[in-house]
PDB file of C-alpha atoms in Angstrom:
ATOM      1  CA  MET G   1     -37.851  -3.414   0.642  1.00  0.00           C
ATOM      2  CA  ALA G   2     -37.227  -2.863  -3.067  1.00  0.00           C
ATOM      3  CA  LYS G   3     -39.376  -0.366  -4.945  1.00  0.00           C
ATOM      4  CA  ARG G   4     -41.689  -2.054  -7.411  1.00  0.00           C
ATOM      5  CA  ALA G   5     -42.369  -0.754 -10.930  1.00  0.00           C
ATOM      6  CA  LEU G   6     -44.799  -1.937 -13.597  1.00  0.00           C
ATOM      7  CA  ILE G   7     -43.846  -1.543 -17.276  1.00  0.00           C
ATOM      8  CA  THR G   8     -46.412  -1.982 -20.045  1.00  0.00           C
ATOM      9  CA  GLY G   9     -44.789  -2.761 -23.384  1.00  0.00           C
ATOM     10  CA  ILE G  10     -41.847  -4.412 -21.622  1.00  0.00           C
ATOM     11  CA  THR G  11     -41.040  -6.593 -24.662  1.00  0.00           C
ATOM     12  CA  GLY G  12     -40.459  -3.528 -26.864  1.00  0.00           C
ATOM     13  CA  GLN G  13     -37.250  -1.594 -27.442  1.00  0.00           C
ATOM     14  CA  ASP G  14     -37.859   0.997 -24.699  1.00  0.00           C
ATOM     15  CA  GLY G  15     -39.365  -1.518 -22.285  1.00  0.00           C
ATOM     16  CA  SER G  16     -36.269  -3.701 -22.416  1.00  0.00           C
ATOM     17  CA  TYR G  17     -33.849  -0.810 -21.795  1.00  0.00           C
ATOM     18  CA  LEU G  18     -36.054   0.631 -19.035  1.00  0.00           C
ATOM     19  CA  ALA G  19     -36.275  -2.782 -17.332  1.00  0.00           C
ATOM     20  CA  GLU G  20     -32.457  -2.998 -17.345  1.00  0.00           C
ATOM     21  CA  LEU G  21     -32.150   0.502 -15.861  1.00  0.00           C
ATOM     22  CA  LEU G  22     -34.713  -0.150 -13.109  1.00  0.00           C
ATOM     23  CA  LEU G  23     -33.018  -3.432 -12.172  1.00  0.00           C
ATOM     24  CA  THR G  24     -29.682  -1.607 -11.798  1.00  0.00           C
ATOM     25  CA  GLU G  25     -31.472   0.960  -9.608  1.00  0.00           C
ATOM     26  CA  GLY G  26     -32.619  -1.864  -7.316  1.00  0.00           C
ATOM     27  CA  TYR G  27     -36.266  -2.112  -8.378  1.00  0.00           C
ATOM     28  CA  GLU G  28     -38.420  -5.182  -8.551  1.00  0.00           C
ATOM     29  CA  VAL G  29     -39.757  -5.058 -12.132  1.00  0.00           C
ATOM     30  CA  ILE G  30     -43.181  -6.308 -13.214  1.00  0.00           C
ATOM     31  CA  GLY G  31     -43.783  -6.532 -16.962  1.00  0.00           C
ATOM     32  CA  LEU G  32     -47.289  -6.467 -18.428  1.00  0.00           C
ATOM     33  CA  MET G  33     -47.740  -8.698 -21.473  1.00  0.00           C
ATOM     34  CA  ARG G  34     -50.718  -9.356 -23.695  1.00  0.00           C
ATOM     35  CA  ARG G  35     -51.708 -12.958 -24.165  1.00  0.00           C
ATOM     36  CA  SER G  36     -50.919 -13.901 -27.750  1.00  0.00           C
ATOM     37  CA  SER G  37     -50.168 -17.030 -29.746  1.00  0.00           C
ATOM     38  CA  THR G  38     -46.650 -15.808 -30.542  1.00  0.00           C
ATOM     39  CA  VAL G  39     -44.982 -14.232 -27.522  1.00  0.00           C
ATOM     40  CA  ASN G  40     -41.768 -12.453 -28.494  1.00  0.00           C
ATOM     41  CA  ILE G  41     -39.526 -11.895 -25.480  1.00  0.00           C
ATOM     42  CA  GLU G  42     -36.272 -11.759 -27.455  1.00  0.00           C
ATOM     43  CA  ARG G  43     -35.361  -8.257 -26.207  1.00  0.00           C
ATOM     44  CA  ILE G  44     -35.708  -9.228 -22.526  1.00  0.00           C
ATOM     45  CA  SER G  45     -34.554 -12.865 -22.654  1.00  0.00           C
ATOM     46  CA  HIS G  46     -31.184 -11.961 -21.040  1.00  0.00           C
ATOM     47  CA  ILE G  47     -32.948 -10.527 -17.950  1.00  0.00           C
ATOM     48  CA  GLN G  48     -36.124 -12.635 -18.008  1.00  0.00           C
ATOM     49  CA  GLU G  49     -35.268 -14.515 -14.813  1.00  0.00           C
ATOM     50  CA  ARG G  50     -35.034 -11.224 -12.905  1.00  0.00           C
ATOM     51  CA  LEU G  51     -38.458  -9.998 -14.084  1.00  0.00           C
ATOM     52  CA  THR G  52     -42.018 -10.904 -13.121  1.00  0.00           C
ATOM     53  CA  LEU G  53     -44.063 -11.143 -16.323  1.00  0.00           C
ATOM     54  CA  VAL G  54     -47.826 -10.901 -15.861  1.00  0.00           C
ATOM     55  CA  SER G  55     -50.788 -11.076 -18.205  1.00  0.00           C
ATOM     56  CA  GLY G  56     -52.877  -7.967 -18.894  1.00  0.00           C
ATOM     57  CA  ASP G  57     -54.095  -5.768 -21.720  1.00  0.00           C
ATOM     58  CA  LEU G  58     -54.639  -2.031 -22.243  1.00  0.00           C
ATOM     59  CA  MET G  59     -57.915  -2.984 -23.957  1.00  0.00           C
ATOM     60  CA  ASP G  60     -59.222  -4.509 -20.705  1.00  0.00           C
ATOM     61  CA  GLU G  61     -59.426  -2.242 -17.655  1.00  0.00           C
ATOM     62  CA  VAL G  62     -60.370  -5.092 -15.303  1.00  0.00           C
ATOM     63  CA  SER G  63     -57.077  -6.860 -16.078  1.00  0.00           C
ATOM     64  CA  LEU G  64     -55.189  -3.631 -15.303  1.00  0.00           C
ATOM     65  CA  ILE G  65     -57.018  -3.161 -11.981  1.00  0.00           C
ATOM     66  CA  ASN G  66     -56.211  -6.763 -11.010  1.00  0.00           C
ATOM     67  CA  VAL G  67     -52.504  -6.419 -11.830  1.00  0.00           C
ATOM     68  CA  LEU G  68     -52.245  -3.155  -9.836  1.00  0.00           C
ATOM     69  CA  ARG G  69     -54.055  -4.751  -6.861  1.00  0.00           C
ATOM     70  CA  ASP G  70     -51.956  -7.920  -6.970  1.00  0.00           C
ATOM     71  CA  TYR G  71     -48.533  -6.295  -7.357  1.00  0.00           C
ATOM     72  CA  ARG G  72     -48.923  -2.807  -5.835  1.00  0.00           C
ATOM     73  CA  PRO G  73     -46.271  -0.959  -7.889  1.00  0.00           C
ATOM     74  CA  VAL G  74     -45.146   2.512  -6.782  1.00  0.00           C
ATOM     75  CA  GLU G  75     -44.350   3.507 -10.396  1.00  0.00           C
ATOM     76  CA  VAL G  76     -46.105   2.632 -13.668  1.00  0.00           C
ATOM     77  CA  TYR G  77     -44.478   3.242 -17.062  1.00  0.00           C
ATOM     78  CA  ASN G  78     -46.931   3.062 -19.965  1.00  0.00           C
ATOM     79  CA  LEU G  79     -44.854   2.187 -23.028  1.00  0.00           C
ATOM     80  CA  ALA G  80     -47.378  -0.124 -24.696  1.00  0.00           C
ATOM     81  CA  ALA G  81     -49.018   1.124 -27.895  1.00  0.00           C
ATOM     82  CA  GLN G  82     -49.610   0.364 -31.538  1.00  0.00           C
ATOM     83  CA  SER G  83     -46.434   2.298 -32.216  1.00  0.00           C
ATOM     84  CA  PHE G  84     -45.739   2.012 -35.945  1.00  0.00           C
ATOM     85  CA  VAL G  85     -46.897   5.166 -37.751  1.00  0.00           C
ATOM     86  CA  GLN G  86     -47.291   3.474 -41.148  1.00  0.00           C
ATOM     87  CA  ALA G  87     -49.579   0.779 -39.679  1.00  0.00           C
ATOM     88  CA  SER G  88     -51.839   3.403 -38.096  1.00  0.00           C
ATOM     89  CA  TRP G  89     -53.422   4.242 -41.476  1.00  0.00           C
ATOM     90  CA  ALA G  90     -54.208   0.561 -42.083  1.00  0.00           C
ATOM     91  CA  GLN G  91     -55.491   0.091 -38.500  1.00  0.00           C
ATOM     92  CA  PRO G  92     -56.722   3.495 -37.307  1.00  0.00           C
ATOM     93  CA  VAL G  93     -59.382   2.158 -34.900  1.00  0.00           C
ATOM     94  CA  LEU G  94     -57.052  -0.368 -33.269  1.00  0.00           C
ATOM     95  CA  THR G  95     -54.435   2.382 -32.951  1.00  0.00           C
ATOM     96  CA  GLY G  96     -57.009   4.587 -31.192  1.00  0.00           C
ATOM     97  CA  GLU G  97     -58.074   1.787 -28.847  1.00  0.00           C
ATOM     98  CA  ALA G  98     -54.540   0.898 -27.728  1.00  0.00           C
ATOM     99  CA  THR G  99     -52.606   4.137 -28.076  1.00  0.00           C
ATOM    100  CA  ALA G 100     -55.340   6.563 -26.928  1.00  0.00           C
ATOM    101  CA  LEU G 101     -58.063   4.829 -24.888  1.00  0.00           C
ATOM    102  CA  GLY G 102     -55.545   2.373 -23.423  1.00  0.00           C
ATOM    103  CA  VAL G 103     -53.965   5.303 -21.555  1.00  0.00           C
ATOM    104  CA  THR G 104     -57.340   6.241 -20.051  1.00  0.00           C
ATOM    105  CA  ARG G 105     -57.993   2.681 -18.891  1.00  0.00           C
ATOM    106  CA  LEU G 106     -54.611   2.542 -17.166  1.00  0.00           C
ATOM    107  CA  LEU G 107     -54.963   5.981 -15.548  1.00  0.00           C
ATOM    108  CA  ASP G 108     -58.455   5.079 -14.363  1.00  0.00           C
ATOM    109  CA  ALA G 109     -57.196   1.791 -12.907  1.00  0.00           C
ATOM    110  CA  ILE G 110     -54.529   3.756 -10.990  1.00  0.00           C
ATOM    111  CA  ARG G 111     -57.154   6.242  -9.755  1.00  0.00           C
ATOM    112  CA  ILE G 112     -59.308   3.345  -8.492  1.00  0.00           C
ATOM    113  CA  VAL G 113     -56.567   1.168  -6.941  1.00  0.00           C
ATOM    114  CA  ASP G 114     -53.947   3.622  -5.645  1.00  0.00           C
ATOM    115  CA  PRO G 115     -53.817   7.311  -6.649  1.00  0.00           C
ATOM    116  CA  GLU G 116     -50.351   7.569  -5.035  1.00  0.00           C
ATOM    117  CA  ILE G 117     -48.800   5.554  -7.895  1.00  0.00           C
ATOM    118  CA  ARG G 118     -46.472   7.655 -10.057  1.00  0.00           C
ATOM    119  CA  PHE G 119     -47.325   7.335 -13.754  1.00  0.00           C
ATOM    120  CA  TYR G 120     -45.259   7.867 -16.900  1.00  0.00           C
ATOM    121  CA  GLN G 121     -46.903   8.257 -20.305  1.00  0.00           C
ATOM    122  CA  ALA G 122     -44.883   7.739 -23.497  1.00  0.00           C
ATOM    123  CA  SER G 123     -45.865  10.728 -25.609  1.00  0.00           C
ATOM    124  CA  SER G 124     -44.318  11.277 -29.029  1.00  0.00           C
ATOM    125  CA  SER G 125     -42.813  13.937 -31.274  1.00  0.00           C
ATOM    126  CA  GLU G 126     -45.333  12.725 -33.897  1.00  0.00           C
ATOM    127  CA  MET G 127     -47.878  14.825 -31.946  1.00  0.00           C
ATOM    128  CA  PHE G 128     -46.205  17.931 -33.410  1.00  0.00           C
ATOM    129  CA  GLY G 129     -46.675  16.652 -36.966  1.00  0.00           C
ATOM    130  CA  ARG G 130     -46.898  19.656 -39.272  1.00  0.00           C
ATOM    131  CA  VAL G 131     -44.753  21.796 -37.067  1.00  0.00           C
ATOM    132  CA  THR G 132     -45.676  25.384 -36.228  1.00  0.00           C
ATOM    133  CA  THR G 133     -42.240  26.269 -34.790  1.00  0.00           C
ATOM    134  CA  VAL G 134     -38.679  24.922 -35.126  1.00  0.00           C
ATOM    135  CA  PRO G 135     -37.364  23.508 -32.825  1.00  0.00           C
ATOM    136  CA  GLN G 136     -40.288  22.049 -30.853  1.00  0.00           C
ATOM    137  CA  ASN G 137     -40.518  22.354 -27.054  1.00  0.00           C
ATOM    138  CA  GLU G 138     -43.151  21.826 -24.339  1.00  0.00           C
ATOM    139  CA  ALA G 139     -45.046  24.961 -25.427  1.00  0.00           C
ATOM    140  CA  THR G 140     -45.271  24.054 -29.138  1.00  0.00           C
ATOM    141  CA  SER G 141     -48.823  23.337 -30.323  1.00  0.00           C
ATOM    142  CA  PHE G 142     -49.741  19.906 -31.653  1.00  0.00           C
ATOM    143  CA  TYR G 143     -50.705  19.243 -35.285  1.00  0.00           C
ATOM    144  CA  PRO G 144     -50.611  15.437 -35.727  1.00  0.00           C
ATOM    145  CA  ARG G 145     -50.455  14.050 -39.269  1.00  0.00           C
ATOM    146  CA  SER G 146     -51.296  10.366 -38.748  1.00  0.00           C
ATOM    147  CA  PRO G 147     -53.836   8.288 -36.782  1.00  0.00           C
ATOM    148  CA  TYR G 148     -50.897   7.352 -34.526  1.00  0.00           C
ATOM    149  CA  GLY G 149     -50.052  11.017 -33.879  1.00  0.00           C
ATOM    150  CA  VAL G 150     -53.714  11.820 -33.173  1.00  0.00           C
ATOM    151  CA  ALA G 151     -53.965   8.894 -30.727  1.00  0.00           C
ATOM    152  CA  LYS G 152     -50.794  10.025 -28.948  1.00  0.00           C
ATOM    153  CA  VAL G 153     -52.240  13.546 -28.551  1.00  0.00           C
ATOM    154  CA  TYR G 154     -55.284  12.030 -26.839  1.00  0.00           C
ATOM    155  CA  GLY G 155     -53.027   9.931 -24.566  1.00  0.00           C
ATOM    156  CA  HIS G 156     -50.992  13.013 -23.731  1.00  0.00           C
ATOM    157  CA  TRP G 157     -53.970  15.240 -22.878  1.00  0.00           C
ATOM    158  CA  ILE G 158     -55.794  12.568 -20.867  1.00  0.00           C
ATOM    159  CA  THR G 159     -52.605  12.249 -18.767  1.00  0.00           C
ATOM    160  CA  VAL G 160     -52.611  16.020 -18.171  1.00  0.00           C
ATOM    161  CA  ASN G 161     -56.345  15.809 -17.402  1.00  0.00           C
ATOM    162  CA  TYR G 162     -55.978  13.085 -14.759  1.00  0.00           C
ATOM    163  CA  ARG G 163     -53.060  14.956 -13.206  1.00  0.00           C
ATOM    164  CA  GLU G 164     -55.118  18.150 -12.915  1.00  0.00           C
ATOM    165  CA  SER G 165     -58.474  16.526 -12.087  1.00  0.00           C
ATOM    166  CA  TYR G 166     -57.410  13.835  -9.613  1.00  0.00           C
ATOM    167  CA  GLY G 167     -53.996  15.077  -8.438  1.00  0.00           C
ATOM    168  CA  LEU G 168     -52.194  12.053  -9.879  1.00  0.00           C
ATOM    169  CA  HIS G 169     -48.406  12.176 -10.197  1.00  0.00           C
ATOM    170  CA  ALA G 170     -48.681  11.684 -13.967  1.00  0.00           C
ATOM    171  CA  SER G 171     -45.928  12.856 -16.336  1.00  0.00           C
ATOM    172  CA  SER G 172     -45.498  12.631 -20.099  1.00  0.00           C
ATOM    173  CA  GLY G 173     -42.217  12.351 -21.930  1.00  0.00           C
ATOM    174  CA  ILE G 174     -42.496  13.821 -25.430  1.00  0.00           C
ATOM    175  CA  LEU G 175     -39.764  11.669 -26.907  1.00  0.00           C
ATOM    176  CA  PHE G 176     -38.318  12.333 -30.323  1.00  0.00           C
ATOM    177  CA  ASN G 177     -37.190   9.364 -32.433  1.00  0.00           C
ATOM    178  CA  HIS G 178     -34.929   7.068 -30.468  1.00  0.00           C
ATOM    179  CA  GLU G 179     -33.253   4.018 -31.905  1.00  0.00           C
ATOM    180  CA  SER G 180     -30.984   1.109 -30.980  1.00  0.00           C
ATOM    181  CA  PRO G 181     -29.939  -2.349 -32.163  1.00  0.00           C
ATOM    182  CA  ARG G 182     -33.228  -3.509 -30.568  1.00  0.00           C
ATOM    183  CA  ARG G 183     -35.360  -1.253 -32.791  1.00  0.00           C
ATOM    184  CA  GLY G 184     -38.098  -3.051 -34.763  1.00  0.00           C
ATOM    185  CA  ILE G 185     -37.097  -3.843 -38.325  1.00  0.00           C
ATOM    186  CA  GLU G 186     -40.047  -1.856 -39.733  1.00  0.00           C
ATOM    187  CA  PHE G 187     -38.587   1.449 -38.474  1.00  0.00           C
ATOM    188  CA  VAL G 188     -36.447   3.309 -40.996  1.00  0.00           C
ATOM    189  CA  THR G 189     -33.146   3.408 -39.058  1.00  0.00           C
ATOM    190  CA  ARG G 190     -33.138  -0.351 -38.424  1.00  0.00           C
ATOM    191  CA  LYS G 191     -34.548  -1.017 -41.890  1.00  0.00           C
ATOM    192  CA  VAL G 192     -31.479   0.742 -43.311  1.00  0.00           C
ATOM    193  CA  THR G 193     -28.813  -0.868 -41.079  1.00  0.00           C
ATOM    194  CA  HIS G 194     -30.367  -4.317 -41.512  1.00  0.00           C
ATOM    195  CA  ALA G 195     -30.462  -3.876 -45.317  1.00  0.00           C
ATOM    196  CA  VAL G 196     -26.839  -2.683 -45.418  1.00  0.00           C
ATOM    197  CA  ALA G 197     -25.778  -5.780 -43.442  1.00  0.00           C
ATOM    198  CA  ARG G 198     -27.746  -8.047 -45.818  1.00  0.00           C
ATOM    199  CA  ILE G 199     -26.325  -6.339 -48.923  1.00  0.00           C
ATOM    200  CA  LYS G 200     -22.788  -6.553 -47.511  1.00  0.00           C
ATOM    201  CA  ALA G 201     -23.348 -10.281 -46.864  1.00  0.00           C
ATOM    202  CA  GLY G 202     -24.522 -10.766 -50.463  1.00  0.00           C
ATOM    203  CA  LEU G 203     -28.097 -11.613 -49.407  1.00  0.00           C
ATOM    204  CA  ASP G 204     -29.774  -8.572 -51.005  1.00  0.00           C
ATOM    205  CA  ARG G 205     -29.339  -6.065 -53.837  1.00  0.00           C
ATOM    206  CA  GLU G 206     -31.916  -3.361 -53.078  1.00  0.00           C
ATOM    207  CA  LEU G 207     -33.445  -1.242 -50.302  1.00  0.00           C
ATOM    208  CA  ARG G 208     -36.851   0.334 -50.967  1.00  0.00           C
ATOM    209  CA  LEU G 209     -37.671   3.489 -48.964  1.00  0.00           C
ATOM    210  CA  GLY G 210     -40.223   6.316 -48.981  1.00  0.00           C
ATOM    211  CA  ASN G 211     -39.375   9.988 -48.475  1.00  0.00           C
ATOM    212  CA  LEU G 212     -35.577  10.370 -48.380  1.00  0.00           C
ATOM    213  CA  GLU G 213     -35.799  14.079 -47.542  1.00  0.00           C
ATOM    214  CA  ALA G 214     -37.753  13.639 -44.269  1.00  0.00           C
ATOM    215  CA  GLN G 215     -35.629  14.943 -41.384  1.00  0.00           C
ATOM    216  CA  ARG G 216     -35.646  13.482 -37.891  1.00  0.00           C
ATOM    217  CA  ASP G 217     -34.014  14.086 -34.541  1.00  0.00           C
ATOM    218  CA  TRP G 218     -32.592  10.623 -33.764  1.00  0.00           C
ATOM    219  CA  GLY G 219     -31.268   9.659 -30.335  1.00  0.00           C
ATOM    220  CA  TYR G 220     -30.297   6.448 -28.519  1.00  0.00           C
ATOM    221  CA  ALA G 221     -33.076   4.606 -26.690  1.00  0.00           C
ATOM    222  CA  GLU G 222     -30.891   3.683 -23.712  1.00  0.00           C
ATOM    223  CA  ASP G 223     -30.224   7.398 -23.095  1.00  0.00           C
ATOM    224  CA  TYR G 224     -33.936   8.204 -23.395  1.00  0.00           C
ATOM    225  CA  VAL G 225     -35.301   5.688 -20.882  1.00  0.00           C
ATOM    226  CA  ARG G 226     -33.195   7.358 -18.185  1.00  0.00           C
ATOM    227  CA  ALA G 227     -35.261  10.513 -18.760  1.00  0.00           C
ATOM    228  CA  MET G 228     -38.463   8.531 -18.081  1.00  0.00           C
ATOM    229  CA  TRP G 229     -37.109   7.365 -14.739  1.00  0.00           C
ATOM    230  CA  LEU G 230     -35.841  10.845 -13.803  1.00  0.00           C
ATOM    231  CA  MET G 231     -39.331  12.309 -14.381  1.00  0.00           C
ATOM    232  CA  LEU G 232     -40.881  10.001 -11.792  1.00  0.00           C
ATOM    233  CA  GLN G 233     -38.204  10.823  -9.189  1.00  0.00           C
ATOM    234  CA  ARG G 234     -39.331  14.469  -9.047  1.00  0.00           C
ATOM    235  CA  ASP G 235     -41.762  15.684  -6.360  1.00  0.00           C
ATOM    236  CA  GLU G 236     -43.874  17.409  -9.006  1.00  0.00           C
ATOM    237  CA  ALA G 237     -45.245  15.749 -12.146  1.00  0.00           C
ATOM    238  CA  SER G 238     -44.709  17.543 -15.450  1.00  0.00           C
ATOM    239  CA  ASP G 239     -44.161  17.029 -19.180  1.00  0.00           C
ATOM    240  CA  PHE G 240     -40.768  17.076 -20.887  1.00  0.00           C
ATOM    241  CA  VAL G 241     -39.426  17.059 -24.447  1.00  0.00           C
ATOM    242  CA  ILE G 242     -36.571  14.559 -24.802  1.00  0.00           C
ATOM    243  CA  ALA G 243     -34.437  15.071 -27.910  1.00  0.00           C
ATOM    244  CA  THR G 244     -30.903  15.649 -29.195  1.00  0.00           C
ATOM    245  CA  GLY G 245     -31.688  18.932 -30.956  1.00  0.00           C
ATOM    246  CA  VAL G 246     -29.865  17.747 -34.101  1.00  0.00           C
ATOM    247  CA  THR G 247     -31.546  16.575 -37.320  1.00  0.00           C
ATOM    248  CA  HIS G 248     -30.494  14.307 -40.152  1.00  0.00           C
ATOM    249  CA  SER G 249     -32.397  13.300 -43.283  1.00  0.00           C
ATOM    250  CA  VAL G 250     -33.204   9.725 -44.276  1.00  0.00           C
ATOM    251  CA  ARG G 251     -30.849  10.309 -47.218  1.00  0.00           C
ATOM    252  CA  GLU G 252     -27.996  11.182 -44.807  1.00  0.00           C
ATOM    253  CA  LEU G 253     -28.805   8.066 -42.792  1.00  0.00           C
ATOM    254  CA  CYS G 254     -28.481   5.932 -45.939  1.00  0.00           C
ATOM    255  CA  GLU G 255     -25.327   7.684 -47.105  1.00  0.00           C
ATOM    256  CA  PHE G 256     -23.566   7.189 -43.752  1.00  0.00           C
ATOM    257  CA  ALA G 257     -24.728   3.610 -43.079  1.00  0.00           C
ATOM    258  CA  PHE G 258     -23.737   2.416 -46.572  1.00  0.00           C
ATOM    259  CA  SER G 259     -20.403   4.252 -46.366  1.00  0.00           C
ATOM    260  CA  LEU G 260     -19.562   2.323 -43.168  1.00  0.00           C
ATOM    261  CA  ALA G 261     -19.836  -0.842 -45.282  1.00  0.00           C
ATOM    262  CA  GLU G 262     -17.784   0.816 -48.074  1.00  0.00           C
ATOM    263  CA  LEU G 263     -20.828   0.950 -50.358  1.00  0.00           C
ATOM    264  CA  ASP G 264     -22.486   3.772 -52.330  1.00  0.00           C
ATOM    265  CA  TYR G 265     -26.123   4.056 -51.226  1.00  0.00           C
ATOM    266  CA  ARG G 266     -27.169   5.389 -54.673  1.00  0.00           C
ATOM    267  CA  GLN G 267     -26.542   1.973 -56.194  1.00  0.00           C
ATOM    268  CA  TYR G 268     -28.929   0.214 -53.822  1.00  0.00           C
ATOM    269  CA  VAL G 269     -31.631   2.594 -52.542  1.00  0.00           C
ATOM    270  CA  THR G 270     -34.865   2.906 -54.556  1.00  0.00           C
ATOM    271  CA  VAL G 271     -37.686   5.321 -53.713  1.00  0.00           C
ATOM    272  CA  ASP G 272     -40.976   3.411 -53.503  1.00  0.00           C
ATOM    273  CA  GLU G 273     -44.000   5.720 -53.817  1.00  0.00           C
ATOM    274  CA  SER G 274     -46.175   3.239 -51.883  1.00  0.00           C
ATOM    275  CA  LEU G 275     -44.010   3.834 -48.787  1.00  0.00           C
ATOM    276  CA  ILE G 276     -44.621   7.595 -48.725  1.00  0.00           C
ATOM    277  CA  ARG G 277     -47.115   8.546 -46.009  1.00  0.00           C
ATOM    278  CA  PRO G 278     -50.543   9.979 -46.978  1.00  0.00           C
ATOM    279  CA  ALA G 279     -49.620  13.061 -44.886  1.00  0.00           C
ATOM    280  CA  GLU G 280     -45.886  13.531 -44.432  1.00  0.00           C
ATOM    281  CA  VAL G 281     -44.091  14.955 -41.420  1.00  0.00           C
ATOM    282  CA  ASP G 282     -41.095  16.746 -42.914  1.00  0.00           C
ATOM    283  CA  LEU G 283     -39.064  18.224 -40.065  1.00  0.00           C
ATOM    284  CA  LEU G 284     -39.012  17.210 -36.415  1.00  0.00           C
ATOM    285  CA  VAL G 285     -36.322  18.595 -34.118  1.00  0.00           C
ATOM    286  CA  GLY G 286     -36.665  18.888 -30.360  1.00  0.00           C
ATOM    287  CA  ASP G 287     -35.516  21.433 -27.802  1.00  0.00           C
ATOM    288  CA  ALA G 288     -34.773  19.514 -24.596  1.00  0.00           C
ATOM    289  CA  THR G 289     -33.517  22.548 -22.639  1.00  0.00           C
ATOM    290  CA  ARG G 290     -36.083  22.016 -19.887  1.00  0.00           C
ATOM    291  CA  ALA G 291     -35.137  18.350 -19.419  1.00  0.00           C
ATOM    292  CA  ARG G 292     -31.456  19.293 -19.280  1.00  0.00           C
ATOM    293  CA  THR G 293     -31.934  22.030 -16.693  1.00  0.00           C
ATOM    294  CA  THR G 294     -34.730  20.497 -14.572  1.00  0.00           C
ATOM    295  CA  LEU G 295     -33.935  16.776 -14.759  1.00  0.00           C
ATOM    296  CA  GLY G 296     -30.198  17.033 -15.337  1.00  0.00           C
ATOM    297  CA  TRP G 297     -30.687  14.714 -18.322  1.00  0.00           C
ATOM    298  CA  ARG G 298     -28.089  14.371 -21.096  1.00  0.00           C
ATOM    299  CA  ASP G 299     -27.990  12.422 -24.351  1.00  0.00           C
ATOM    300  CA  ARG G 300     -24.675  10.590 -24.476  1.00  0.00           C
ATOM    301  CA  THR G 301     -24.715   9.007 -27.951  1.00  0.00           C
ATOM    302  CA  ASP G 302     -24.615  10.978 -31.198  1.00  0.00           C
ATOM    303  CA  PHE G 303     -26.233  10.038 -34.533  1.00  0.00           C
ATOM    304  CA  TYR G 304     -23.043   8.628 -36.065  1.00  0.00           C
ATOM    305  CA  GLY G 305     -22.198   6.517 -33.020  1.00  0.00           C
ATOM    306  CA  LEU G 306     -25.787   5.250 -32.959  1.00  0.00           C
ATOM    307  CA  VAL G 307     -25.853   4.200 -36.637  1.00  0.00           C
ATOM    308  CA  GLU G 308     -22.448   2.541 -36.263  1.00  0.00           C
ATOM    309  CA  MET G 309     -23.647   0.603 -33.195  1.00  0.00           C
ATOM    310  CA  MET G 310     -26.815  -0.550 -35.013  1.00  0.00           C
ATOM    311  CA  LEU G 311     -24.978  -1.606 -38.162  1.00  0.00           C
ATOM    312  CA  ASP G 312     -22.345  -3.423 -36.122  1.00  0.00           C
ATOM    313  CA  ALA G 313     -25.072  -5.428 -34.334  1.00  0.00           C
ATOM    314  CA  ASP G 314     -26.801  -6.297 -37.626  1.00  0.00           C
ATOM    315  CA  VAL G 315     -23.531  -7.340 -39.301  1.00  0.00           C
ATOM    316  CA  LYS G 316     -22.695  -9.564 -36.297  1.00  0.00           C
ATOM    317  CA  SER G 317     -26.145 -11.187 -36.395  1.00  0.00           C
ATOM    318  CA  PHE G 318     -25.500 -12.287 -40.009  1.00  0.00           C
ATOM    319  CA  GLN G 319     -22.002 -13.531 -39.146  1.00  0.00           C
ATOM    320  CA  ARG G 320     -23.535 -15.710 -36.412  1.00  0.00           C
TER     321      ARG G 320
END
């Protein structure tokens, strides 16, 4: 009988790649979706017929208990969250409800229904915020700089707490920025590649961005979801940093993406003060040594290959 996994946030970038991976590994995949007037399943439409999509919400523990009872998954991957950092200042309470307390509701539902379920929590490099050490690893202290980062710290620690208090097989992946052609258009990498494609097609003349000097450790989402799965295959639950260990600035991202289209970014990119965060995170770079040695995980796609792949997909979408 096929193993059954439940993914929250299945319609997101990571959810779609994880669903593909689990299907290739022979799983039956259940996807949790919130009821909403506009359901966007674009990222999973190509595999929709192979998935079971069910209704539930991290705001409603009863719905989570019912889904776990009805479908009896052996693994649960919690990827659902209010995940856009910029929006977390505008909606700090909603961010806390979904991204922090939502984790508790799901862990508690697992504790009630079946404590043998293996649980993955999507933690974030934004928890490090104003970094105390460079690079950041599993022992680095947290100093979040946004309501999103604060909520993710809560989600991370409540996962540790349920692991230690109730013996749950609960692991957190502290994932650094990971991108793909499926990345939401509000995120800076996709914002840049999408704008370059529009400018190249003659549909736009300008790209407005915030802090061009912010540096990030950018990897490929498809590489990163494999780490999530590897964590739940281990006998012992633990937390792992997943990162490339290489940083690039937003300015470098612009320079490279525009150069691929034979354009000079300086003619199109404008710094918009309103897009600069109230508290900036300047330098995030991860040390994934533990994931490499313990999980045997590797990132297979470098920054340049990633940006090229994203721009290529955006250019093709305009040609269509």
